[in-house]
Amino acid sequence: MNITVQVNGVSETRSVEPRVLLVHFLRENLGLTGTHVGCDTSQCGACTVLLDGAAVKSCSLFAVQADGRKVTTIEGLSTDGKLHAMQQAFWDQHGLQCGFCTPGMIVSACHLLERNPNPSEAEIREGLEGNLCRCTGYANIVKAVQQAARAG
Amino acid sequence: METMFGKSIKRREDPRLVTGKGNFVDDLKIPFTTHAAFVRSPHAHAKIGKIDTAAARKVPGVLAIYTGKDLVAGGVKPIPVGWLLPNIKVPAHYPLAVDKARHMGEPVAVVVAETPYAARDAAELVEVDYDVLPAVPDGADALKRGAPPVHDDAPGNVSFKWSIGDAKATDAAFAKADKVVKQSFRNHRLIPNAIEPRACLASAQPGTGDITLWVTSQNPHVHRLIMAAFVLGIPEHKMRVISPDVGGGFGSKIFIYPEECAAVWASRQLSRPVKWTADRREAFLADAHGRDHHTEAEMALAADGKILGLRVKTVANLGAYLSLFAPAVPTYLYGTLLAGAYTTPAIHCEVTGVFTHTTPVDAYRGAGRPEATYLLERLMDLSAKELGMDPVDIRRKNFIPPDKFPYQTPVALLYDSGNYAGALDKALQIFDYKAFRREQEQARKQGRYLGVGFSTYLEACGLAPSQVAGALGAQAGLYESANVRVHPTGKVSVFTGSHSHGQGHETTFAQVVADELQVPIDDVDIIHGDTGQVPFGMGSYGSRSGPVGAAAIYMSTQKIKEKAKKIAAHLLEANEKDVTHEGGKFFVKGSPDRSKSFFDVSLMAYLAHNLPKGLEPGLEALSFFDPGNFVFPFGTHICVVEVERDTGYVHLRRYVAVDDLGRVINPMIVDGMVHGGIAQGVSQALWEHAEYDENGQLITGSMMNYALPKADELIPIELARTETPTPVNPLGVKGAGETGTIASTAAVANAVMDALSPFGIKHIDMPLTPGRIWEALKGKGA
Ligand code: FES
Ligand code: FES
């Protein structure tokens, strides 16, 4: 069936099978491979994108569920070639190693600050509980979110 | 020019990774790609009868279905083992099971289709006649009389029996001991779980016979060598293996796996690219697992706490087949580490490697060394308890003194350098031990149970001197190569055999090159993970990228400097001996205003119309660095926990880590690796556990029931370092990738046992879950 999704500000119309997951739609149909797949049980959060501004796991939604809605992926966060404050903070604070969890982590963290612009350390850790990182032990991810929060 | 070595330069790989522009295997697209899905055995042990593919073939888009028999008929050979031990049994491991499936998840057939969805649909329709047989998933059980055999050619399920140390001397030590402390330990099985699942894309060119394989590999040259020469019989020069951005490995991406062999084979059959990406379920079932030991250990001590001897008997569960480095992990990477940081004069260790009906076990972050450290550091605490000593005092009493290096242990290793008490002292400066014991006392009165655990670990990394590795059974040397190419404009491409899958080599290696060649770091590119560009490489594991990989790069830069100086001297019409290389310029000592830049020299190296007589044009150097020894990082980790008496839940309260990693190229990156390593070690102590039921079904086969650490379960880590350079490599660096994992498991377990000591609990096997602790407390009537 045909769906139209606004992805990173661009309206995209494609024909998809009803069973195609949103993450596969983004990666395979639109070539937006920044959104990753790390699991099959909605645990890892590598696939996190913003759907109408809220963080969702794009592996647990069908593409058709995004019809007529707005999706922001990691590729849509930076504007005019300038890194988003959260991307900058992950870079500055060494919040990534292999970088595979990173797009989902950054998108989740953006949504976290959206809801709570001044989170405590505990609130950051809790807020990122749906995103797994195997490399960093989270210490520098927490610092990155704190930096982005300070940046406002 | 600013020195880069030792600076926390921000990572040069990050801009692409934070913007979603990474280049992971599953991101790659080439036209006409087909997709593979594997049919996997749902049983731990079963005879494979008829495989009916009729229904599967009807799925639209299905191109081919291959079984184990098809591959054998097509000339595919078993996947070999890269490390052999005396009298080891190496049963054939075919990419697809031929007659029997020997672990749950073993691939039995592969479906190739136009889309991944079609491939999976069809794989589900392949009907395999299984004759289910009894299975034995546990290593100790597999040795019992009458245990179901895993392989006909490995009687009693034994792959090897191995020992190290002096049994007689150890017996003598025990005979004269004042105290013998005995404990059995279970070092349970773990699943690596890099967040990027394994993936491959094989593309055969029918016209030329060339084949390119993109694969999530920590060592692409080894992948190529083994697949080309041993498994598939492809001329090596016709095969190119590329390992682009890789999302974590932790050991699991070292090995040659069935899936990529099958994909390459299928691509050659179909003359189409074949892609496969594991889902997480497959990662749980088919990535090599880690650890899984049953150990009986005993320590002989004098009354004053001096260790006299150590005796260790371990049964190592190897899984259903020998994975690439599996034999080395519970032997040479384990038994040799049992001296730790201590002067133990007599050690004897026996290891039995056992086949079971489980996923193969191989190197997982630390590989053998965490197992050794865990039992040794636990024994230190248990011994201290028995002797009424403080855990810090017993460690100090037994440390190898700093003036005794190089130090020969009774288990083969020659330690390079160390100051173990120095690291402990520094950790105790950060952690006020006396104050903690007072607080602990107070808390106990209020019914709160705090505990502290120490781990004064040592590890051996920087794998490894080729001669030594070869003598111990490695089928290849473990040097590293580096080709440094200076272009005519003075820009530099570095081709390294190390592979970065999170370690930040594009930054740290460039720091070394920028310093040595005195060029801006932006002029240096690090190229890795491509057999088409890098001359050769042994890859990254065993914390070897710094001590071996970066050292090879350093050697090449020295060769380049030497040649550049010759050219500069010629251009300056000076004697080579009078020319210096400072601030990015070559000039005659004392007259810096008449100088030649790196650009001038590089350009002339290629224009070549004004070179010293007899000097070849070009400015490029290839080096192979083969270290003379391992390197031996060490340190002190201190963990504080609080155990809830009512629930058995363990709260991490504080974690202090003082590591000595030799000289450090980039402190920020090293800190990051230590953080991550500690998270994995802590997680083994408290949460992670790969469990099989008695039929060999993996019951922790997804992220829902295998407890990976989350942000809200971990705490900030207080890091510090001491710095004892190593003489083993020209950079003085030791390895940093595994220390956190090696040290931390014991620190956490010791802390939990310290917290539980008022209840008379001495030992609980990991993971120290609320359930296990609660049971133990109940057992003590608490
Ligand atoms: S891929 Fe979506 S949560 Fe793991
Ligand atoms: S950076 Fe590797 S998983 Fe997070």
PDB file of N, CA and C in Angstrom, chain B residues 121 134 155 248 269 281 360 363 411 744 746:
ATOM      1  N   ASP B 121      10.804 -16.311   5.351  1.00  0.00           N
ATOM      2  CA  ASP B 121       9.558 -17.070   5.173  1.00  0.00           C
ATOM      3  C   ASP B 121       9.886 -18.483   4.712  1.00  0.00           C
ATOM      4  N   PRO B 134      19.711 -37.665  23.154  1.00  0.00           N
ATOM      5  CA  PRO B 134      19.972 -37.043  24.450  1.00  0.00           C
ATOM      6  C   PRO B 134      21.140 -36.057  24.340  1.00  0.00           C
ATOM      7  N   PRO B 155      36.388 -39.490  22.401  1.00  0.00           N
ATOM      8  CA  PRO B 155      35.854 -40.369  23.444  1.00  0.00           C
ATOM      9  C   PRO B 155      35.775 -39.649  24.796  1.00  0.00           C
ATOM     10  N   GLY B 248      31.323  -3.040  17.676  1.00  0.00           N
ATOM     11  CA  GLY B 248      31.720  -3.793  18.865  1.00  0.00           C
ATOM     12  C   GLY B 248      32.020  -5.236  18.513  1.00  0.00           C
ATOM     13  N   GLN B 269      28.038 -19.700  -6.260  1.00  0.00           N
ATOM     14  CA  GLN B 269      27.103 -20.567  -6.990  1.00  0.00           C
ATOM     15  C   GLN B 269      26.153 -19.750  -7.838  1.00  0.00           C
ATOM     16  N   ARG B 281      18.338 -13.013  18.075  1.00  0.00           N
ATOM     17  CA  ARG B 281      18.138 -14.410  18.456  1.00  0.00           C
ATOM     18  C   ARG B 281      19.296 -15.266  17.927  1.00  0.00           C
ATOM     19  N   PRO B 360      29.557 -23.154  20.582  1.00  0.00           N
ATOM     20  CA  PRO B 360      30.999 -23.110  20.867  1.00  0.00           C
ATOM     21  C   PRO B 360      31.391 -21.916  21.734  1.00  0.00           C
ATOM     22  N   ALA B 363      37.081 -16.886  22.819  1.00  0.00           N
ATOM     23  CA  ALA B 363      37.531 -15.694  23.529  1.00  0.00           C
ATOM     24  C   ALA B 363      36.409 -14.664  23.655  1.00  0.00           C
ATOM     25  N   VAL B 411      54.626 -20.227  36.127  1.00  0.00           N
ATOM     26  CA  VAL B 411      53.734 -20.674  35.054  1.00  0.00           C
ATOM     27  C   VAL B 411      54.060 -19.947  33.748  1.00  0.00           C
ATOM     28  N   SER B 744      37.337  -6.494  37.279  1.00  0.00           N
ATOM     29  CA  SER B 744      36.175  -6.049  38.047  1.00  0.00           C
ATOM     30  C   SER B 744      35.308  -7.167  38.605  1.00  0.00           C
ATOM     31  N   ALA B 746      35.979  -9.955  39.999  1.00  0.00           N
ATOM     32  CA  ALA B 746      36.427 -10.391  41.323  1.00  0.00           C
ATOM     33  C   ALA B 746      36.174  -9.306  42.372  1.00  0.00           C
TER      34      ALA B 746
END
